[in-house]
Amino acid sequence: FVYVPATARLLASGSAGWDLAVAGIERTPGSGGALAISAPYLTTDVAVVARRGLARPRSLADLRTKVVCAARGGDGDAALASLRPRTSPLLVTGSERLRDLLRAGACDVALVPSFEAGRFVSGERRLLGPVVGRIRRGEGLGILVRRGGLDAAAVNRALVGLRRDGTLARLADTWLGLDPAALPRLR
């Protein structure tokens, strides 16, 4: 086991000393090269957190009519391009400011990375509304495998087993406060 605090060091040319890396690496179409990236073990969709008392948005069309808040430059900000809300969104710096706006009713919904949604509402469930769903990004976090080392197909089979037996969902609930994959997808 080797702890590497910066993911960039894992990817640096000539870096060695590891066969498999569980890191915050986004798996996007076309990923490849000297490293294989497993099937996603965690979704990087965007979660929708509603303000307290708001009628639950059930679709993207419902969201377009709401005042939307997101962190500038974050996943929620990126999702705004496809969402196209009718009212100009409020973009802020930092999740604490995002929470403040939602608590104060300055926005109807906040867009946060799905894997941060549990922590975002943690301890604030009385003051914030529910996590109502997710906007699909089609990306996820994968496990890095050096080509020529471990069998990437075996890693993928192991992930399928962990998903099937509920281990990934339990780990997400324990460490993230909710399972992002269990959130309903808003279409």
PDB file of C-alpha atoms in Angstrom:
ATOM      1  CA  PHE A   1       0.000   0.000   0.000  1.00  0.00           C
ATOM      2  CA  VAL A   2       1.384   3.393  -1.009  1.00  0.00           C
ATOM      3  CA  TYR A   3      -0.370   6.663  -0.202  1.00  0.00           C
ATOM      4  CA  VAL A   4       0.127   9.320  -2.872  1.00  0.00           C
ATOM      5  CA  PRO A   5      -1.495  12.628  -1.870  1.00  0.00           C
ATOM      6  CA  ALA A   6      -1.500  14.091  -5.394  1.00  0.00           C
ATOM      7  CA  THR A   7      -3.180  12.154  -8.204  1.00  0.00           C
ATOM      8  CA  ALA A   8      -0.949  13.937 -10.730  1.00  0.00           C
ATOM      9  CA  ARG A   9       2.044  12.085  -9.274  1.00  0.00           C
ATOM     10  CA  LEU A  10       0.375   8.775 -10.129  1.00  0.00           C
ATOM     11  CA  LEU A  11       0.093   9.850 -13.729  1.00  0.00           C
ATOM     12  CA  ALA A  12       3.569  11.384 -14.029  1.00  0.00           C
ATOM     13  CA  SER A  13       5.733   9.950 -16.748  1.00  0.00           C
ATOM     14  CA  GLY A  14       7.974   7.219 -15.402  1.00  0.00           C
ATOM     15  CA  SER A  15       6.213   6.963 -12.045  1.00  0.00           C
ATOM     16  CA  ALA A  16       6.278   3.428 -10.718  1.00  0.00           C
ATOM     17  CA  GLY A  17       5.711   1.528  -7.523  1.00  0.00           C
ATOM     18  CA  TRP A  18       2.052   0.712  -7.969  1.00  0.00           C
ATOM     19  CA  ASP A  19      -0.096  -1.727  -9.929  1.00  0.00           C
ATOM     20  CA  LEU A  20      -3.560  -0.481  -9.058  1.00  0.00           C
ATOM     21  CA  ALA A  21      -4.685   2.957  -7.891  1.00  0.00           C
ATOM     22  CA  VAL A  22      -8.014   3.912  -6.368  1.00  0.00           C
ATOM     23  CA  ALA A  23      -8.032   7.625  -7.069  1.00  0.00           C
ATOM     24  CA  GLY A  24     -10.309  10.444  -8.105  1.00  0.00           C
ATOM     25  CA  ILE A  25      -9.785   9.779 -11.808  1.00  0.00           C
ATOM     26  CA  GLU A  26     -12.729  10.540 -14.056  1.00  0.00           C
ATOM     27  CA  ARG A  27     -13.507   7.859 -16.574  1.00  0.00           C
ATOM     28  CA  THR A  28     -14.554   9.604 -19.750  1.00  0.00           C
ATOM     29  CA  PRO A  29     -15.117   8.210 -23.222  1.00  0.00           C
ATOM     30  CA  GLY A  30     -11.754   7.750 -24.937  1.00  0.00           C
ATOM     31  CA  SER A  31      -9.665   7.372 -21.752  1.00  0.00           C
ATOM     32  CA  GLY A  32      -6.616   5.251 -22.420  1.00  0.00           C
ATOM     33  CA  GLY A  33      -2.860   5.224 -22.950  1.00  0.00           C
ATOM     34  CA  ALA A  34      -0.353   3.433 -20.711  1.00  0.00           C
ATOM     35  CA  LEU A  35      -3.006   3.085 -18.034  1.00  0.00           C
ATOM     36  CA  ALA A  36      -6.282   1.225 -18.170  1.00  0.00           C
ATOM     37  CA  ILE A  37      -9.209   2.709 -16.286  1.00  0.00           C
ATOM     38  CA  SER A  38     -11.804   0.368 -14.850  1.00  0.00           C
ATOM     39  CA  ALA A  39     -15.531   0.625 -15.175  1.00  0.00           C
ATOM     40  CA  PRO A  40     -16.782   3.356 -12.821  1.00  0.00           C
ATOM     41  CA  TYR A  41     -17.087   2.478  -9.153  1.00  0.00           C
ATOM     42  CA  LEU A  42     -18.708   5.840  -8.325  1.00  0.00           C
ATOM     43  CA  THR A  43     -20.886   8.165 -10.373  1.00  0.00           C
ATOM     44  CA  THR A  44     -19.865  11.788 -10.892  1.00  0.00           C
ATOM     45  CA  ASP A  45     -23.342  12.963 -11.772  1.00  0.00           C
ATOM     46  CA  VAL A  46     -24.688  16.227 -10.351  1.00  0.00           C
ATOM     47  CA  ALA A  47     -27.080  15.986  -7.401  1.00  0.00           C
ATOM     48  CA  VAL A  48     -30.010  18.357  -7.002  1.00  0.00           C
ATOM     49  CA  VAL A  49     -30.676  19.560  -3.454  1.00  0.00           C
ATOM     50  CA  ALA A  50     -34.014  21.340  -3.034  1.00  0.00           C
ATOM     51  CA  ARG A  51     -34.700  24.101  -0.563  1.00  0.00           C
ATOM     52  CA  ARG A  52     -36.888  23.193   2.364  1.00  0.00           C
ATOM     53  CA  GLY A  53     -40.611  23.326   1.543  1.00  0.00           C
ATOM     54  CA  LEU A  54     -40.175  23.316  -2.244  1.00  0.00           C
ATOM     55  CA  ALA A  55     -42.448  21.009  -4.238  1.00  0.00           C
ATOM     56  CA  ARG A  56     -40.142  18.186  -5.344  1.00  0.00           C
ATOM     57  CA  PRO A  57     -38.814  18.760  -8.894  1.00  0.00           C
ATOM     58  CA  ARG A  58     -39.279  15.527 -10.849  1.00  0.00           C
ATOM     59  CA  SER A  59     -37.757  16.407 -14.216  1.00  0.00           C
ATOM     60  CA  LEU A  60     -35.269  18.688 -15.943  1.00  0.00           C
ATOM     61  CA  ALA A  61     -38.245  20.713 -17.195  1.00  0.00           C
ATOM     62  CA  ASP A  62     -39.280  21.299 -13.557  1.00  0.00           C
ATOM     63  CA  LEU A  63     -35.728  22.452 -12.738  1.00  0.00           C
ATOM     64  CA  ARG A  64     -35.662  24.953 -15.619  1.00  0.00           C
ATOM     65  CA  THR A  65     -38.391  26.973 -13.906  1.00  0.00           C
ATOM     66  CA  LYS A  66     -36.494  27.176 -10.590  1.00  0.00           C
ATOM     67  CA  VAL A  67     -33.817  29.552  -9.327  1.00  0.00           C
ATOM     68  CA  VAL A  68     -30.665  27.434  -9.466  1.00  0.00           C
ATOM     69  CA  CYS A  69     -27.456  27.888  -7.451  1.00  0.00           C
ATOM     70  CA  ALA A  70     -24.117  26.224  -8.166  1.00  0.00           C
ATOM     71  CA  ALA A  71     -20.451  26.581  -7.242  1.00  0.00           C
ATOM     72  CA  ARG A  72     -18.590  28.565  -9.881  1.00  0.00           C
ATOM     73  CA  GLY A  73     -16.351  26.311 -11.959  1.00  0.00           C
ATOM     74  CA  GLY A  74     -17.696  23.119 -10.355  1.00  0.00           C
ATOM     75  CA  ASP A  75     -19.716  20.188 -11.650  1.00  0.00           C
ATOM     76  CA  GLY A  76     -22.988  22.027 -11.008  1.00  0.00           C
ATOM     77  CA  ASP A  77     -21.797  25.005 -13.050  1.00  0.00           C
ATOM     78  CA  ALA A  78     -20.916  22.642 -15.912  1.00  0.00           C
ATOM     79  CA  ALA A  79     -24.392  21.066 -15.749  1.00  0.00           C
ATOM     80  CA  LEU A  80     -26.052  24.461 -16.249  1.00  0.00           C
ATOM     81  CA  ALA A  81     -25.201  24.441 -19.963  1.00  0.00           C
ATOM     82  CA  SER A  82     -27.415  21.423 -20.586  1.00  0.00           C
ATOM     83  CA  LEU A  83     -30.041  22.433 -18.010  1.00  0.00           C
ATOM     84  CA  ARG A  84     -30.606  25.953 -19.404  1.00  0.00           C
ATOM     85  CA  PRO A  85     -32.663  27.418 -16.508  1.00  0.00           C
ATOM     86  CA  ARG A  86     -35.045  30.264 -17.410  1.00  0.00           C
ATOM     87  CA  THR A  87     -33.763  32.453 -14.569  1.00  0.00           C
ATOM     88  CA  SER A  88     -30.086  33.395 -14.435  1.00  0.00           C
ATOM     89  CA  PRO A  89     -28.386  30.967 -12.046  1.00  0.00           C
ATOM     90  CA  LEU A  90     -26.570  32.176  -8.953  1.00  0.00           C
ATOM     91  CA  LEU A  91     -22.919  31.132  -9.095  1.00  0.00           C
ATOM     92  CA  VAL A  92     -20.943  31.315  -5.884  1.00  0.00           C
ATOM     93  CA  THR A  93     -17.577  30.305  -4.508  1.00  0.00           C
ATOM     94  CA  GLY A  94     -17.645  27.388  -2.082  1.00  0.00           C
ATOM     95  CA  SER A  95     -20.198  24.966  -0.739  1.00  0.00           C
ATOM     96  CA  GLU A  96     -20.790  26.925   2.486  1.00  0.00           C
ATOM     97  CA  ARG A  97     -22.020  29.918   0.501  1.00  0.00           C
ATOM     98  CA  LEU A  98     -24.172  27.571  -1.575  1.00  0.00           C
ATOM     99  CA  ARG A  99     -25.728  26.189   1.637  1.00  0.00           C
ATOM    100  CA  ASP A 100     -26.343  29.730   2.916  1.00  0.00           C
ATOM    101  CA  LEU A 101     -28.270  30.696  -0.238  1.00  0.00           C
ATOM    102  CA  LEU A 102     -30.361  27.532  -0.121  1.00  0.00           C
ATOM    103  CA  ARG A 103     -31.144  27.979   3.600  1.00  0.00           C
ATOM    104  CA  ALA A 104     -32.107  31.608   3.031  1.00  0.00           C
ATOM    105  CA  GLY A 105     -34.396  30.716   0.114  1.00  0.00           C
ATOM    106  CA  ALA A 106     -32.362  32.783  -2.365  1.00  0.00           C
ATOM    107  CA  CYS A 107     -32.374  29.750  -4.645  1.00  0.00           C
ATOM    108  CA  ASP A 108     -34.780  26.871  -5.093  1.00  0.00           C
ATOM    109  CA  VAL A 109     -32.201  24.191  -5.832  1.00  0.00           C
ATOM    110  CA  ALA A 110     -28.458  23.769  -5.481  1.00  0.00           C
ATOM    111  CA  LEU A 111     -26.423  21.652  -7.886  1.00  0.00           C
ATOM    112  CA  VAL A 112     -23.584  19.758  -6.186  1.00  0.00           C
ATOM    113  CA  PRO A 113     -21.382  16.812  -7.179  1.00  0.00           C
ATOM    114  CA  SER A 114     -23.405  13.681  -6.430  1.00  0.00           C
ATOM    115  CA  PHE A 115     -20.630  12.176  -4.322  1.00  0.00           C
ATOM    116  CA  GLU A 116     -20.642  15.312  -2.114  1.00  0.00           C
ATOM    117  CA  ALA A 117     -24.433  15.578  -1.697  1.00  0.00           C
ATOM    118  CA  GLY A 118     -24.580  13.501   1.498  1.00  0.00           C
ATOM    119  CA  ARG A 119     -21.973  15.676   3.197  1.00  0.00           C
ATOM    120  CA  PHE A 120     -23.593  18.825   1.766  1.00  0.00           C
ATOM    121  CA  VAL A 121     -26.867  18.146   3.604  1.00  0.00           C
ATOM    122  CA  SER A 122     -25.328  16.340   6.595  1.00  0.00           C
ATOM    123  CA  GLY A 123     -26.412  17.944   9.854  1.00  0.00           C
ATOM    124  CA  GLU A 124     -28.583  20.394   7.930  1.00  0.00           C
ATOM    125  CA  ARG A 125     -31.531  18.190   6.989  1.00  0.00           C
ATOM    126  CA  ARG A 126     -33.896  20.322   9.100  1.00  0.00           C
ATOM    127  CA  LEU A 127     -32.693  23.511   7.398  1.00  0.00           C
ATOM    128  CA  LEU A 128     -32.121  22.248   3.871  1.00  0.00           C
ATOM    129  CA  GLY A 129     -34.541  20.270   1.774  1.00  0.00           C
ATOM    130  CA  PRO A 130     -33.952  16.805   0.362  1.00  0.00           C
ATOM    131  CA  VAL A 131     -31.565  15.569  -2.285  1.00  0.00           C
ATOM    132  CA  VAL A 132     -34.251  15.070  -4.953  1.00  0.00           C
ATOM    133  CA  GLY A 133     -32.306  13.474  -7.773  1.00  0.00           C
ATOM    134  CA  ARG A 134     -29.361  13.691 -10.119  1.00  0.00           C
ATOM    135  CA  ILE A 135     -28.496  15.071 -13.507  1.00  0.00           C
ATOM    136  CA  ARG A 136     -26.573  12.451 -15.471  1.00  0.00           C
ATOM    137  CA  ARG A 137     -23.099  13.376 -16.718  1.00  0.00           C
ATOM    138  CA  GLY A 138     -22.191   9.927 -18.053  1.00  0.00           C
ATOM    139  CA  GLU A 139     -18.880   9.873 -16.224  1.00  0.00           C
ATOM    140  CA  GLY A 140     -17.578   8.188 -13.133  1.00  0.00           C
ATOM    141  CA  LEU A 141     -14.533   7.521 -11.018  1.00  0.00           C
ATOM    142  CA  GLY A 142     -12.524   4.503 -12.050  1.00  0.00           C
ATOM    143  CA  ILE A 143      -9.600   2.477 -10.757  1.00  0.00           C
ATOM    144  CA  LEU A 144      -6.292   2.919 -12.559  1.00  0.00           C
ATOM    145  CA  VAL A 145      -4.459  -0.211 -13.673  1.00  0.00           C
ATOM    146  CA  ARG A 146      -1.030  -0.145 -15.329  1.00  0.00           C
ATOM    147  CA  ARG A 147      -1.182  -1.871 -18.702  1.00  0.00           C
ATOM    148  CA  GLY A 148       0.937  -4.996 -18.582  1.00  0.00           C
ATOM    149  CA  GLY A 149       0.371  -5.334 -14.847  1.00  0.00           C
ATOM    150  CA  LEU A 150      -2.849  -6.517 -13.248  1.00  0.00           C
ATOM    151  CA  ASP A 151      -5.649  -7.695 -15.494  1.00  0.00           C
ATOM    152  CA  ALA A 152      -8.044  -4.759 -15.954  1.00  0.00           C
ATOM    153  CA  ALA A 153     -10.843  -7.174 -16.895  1.00  0.00           C
ATOM    154  CA  ALA A 154     -10.438  -8.883 -13.506  1.00  0.00           C
ATOM    155  CA  VAL A 155     -10.739  -5.514 -11.763  1.00  0.00           C
ATOM    156  CA  ASN A 156     -13.950  -4.848 -13.717  1.00  0.00           C
ATOM    157  CA  ARG A 157     -15.341  -8.289 -12.768  1.00  0.00           C
ATOM    158  CA  ALA A 158     -14.552  -7.560  -9.110  1.00  0.00           C
ATOM    159  CA  LEU A 159     -16.383  -4.217  -9.352  1.00  0.00           C
ATOM    160  CA  VAL A 160     -19.418  -5.940 -10.881  1.00  0.00           C
ATOM    161  CA  GLY A 161     -19.443  -8.348  -7.932  1.00  0.00           C
ATOM    162  CA  LEU A 162     -19.105  -5.516  -5.408  1.00  0.00           C
ATOM    163  CA  ARG A 163     -21.976  -3.653  -7.076  1.00  0.00           C
ATOM    164  CA  ARG A 164     -24.150  -6.779  -7.291  1.00  0.00           C
ATOM    165  CA  ASP A 165     -23.712  -7.774  -3.632  1.00  0.00           C
ATOM    166  CA  GLY A 166     -24.372  -4.220  -2.426  1.00  0.00           C
ATOM    167  CA  THR A 167     -20.854  -3.514  -1.152  1.00  0.00           C
ATOM    168  CA  LEU A 168     -20.391  -0.374  -3.271  1.00  0.00           C
ATOM    169  CA  ALA A 169     -23.761   1.011  -2.109  1.00  0.00           C
ATOM    170  CA  ARG A 170     -22.886   0.295   1.553  1.00  0.00           C
ATOM    171  CA  LEU A 171     -19.481   1.945   1.184  1.00  0.00           C
ATOM    172  CA  ALA A 172     -21.092   5.007  -0.412  1.00  0.00           C
ATOM    173  CA  ASP A 173     -23.686   5.251   2.374  1.00  0.00           C
ATOM    174  CA  THR A 174     -20.989   4.902   5.040  1.00  0.00           C
ATOM    175  CA  TRP A 175     -18.405   7.286   3.600  1.00  0.00           C
ATOM    176  CA  LEU A 176     -20.508   9.695   1.531  1.00  0.00           C
ATOM    177  CA  GLY A 177     -23.779   9.787   3.463  1.00  0.00           C
ATOM    178  CA  LEU A 178     -25.782   8.440   0.514  1.00  0.00           C
ATOM    179  CA  ASP A 179     -25.370   6.257  -2.554  1.00  0.00           C
ATOM    180  CA  PRO A 180     -25.230   8.619  -5.564  1.00  0.00           C
ATOM    181  CA  ALA A 181     -26.270   5.799  -7.921  1.00  0.00           C
ATOM    182  CA  ALA A 182     -29.505   5.348  -5.924  1.00  0.00           C
ATOM    183  CA  LEU A 183     -30.668   8.921  -6.572  1.00  0.00           C
ATOM    184  CA  PRO A 184     -33.406   9.108  -9.208  1.00  0.00           C
ATOM    185  CA  ARG A 185     -32.221  10.425 -12.550  1.00  0.00           C
ATOM    186  CA  LEU A 186     -34.001  13.580 -13.609  1.00  0.00           C
ATOM    187  CA  ARG A 187     -34.788  13.582 -17.336  1.00  0.00           C
TER     188      ARG A 187
END
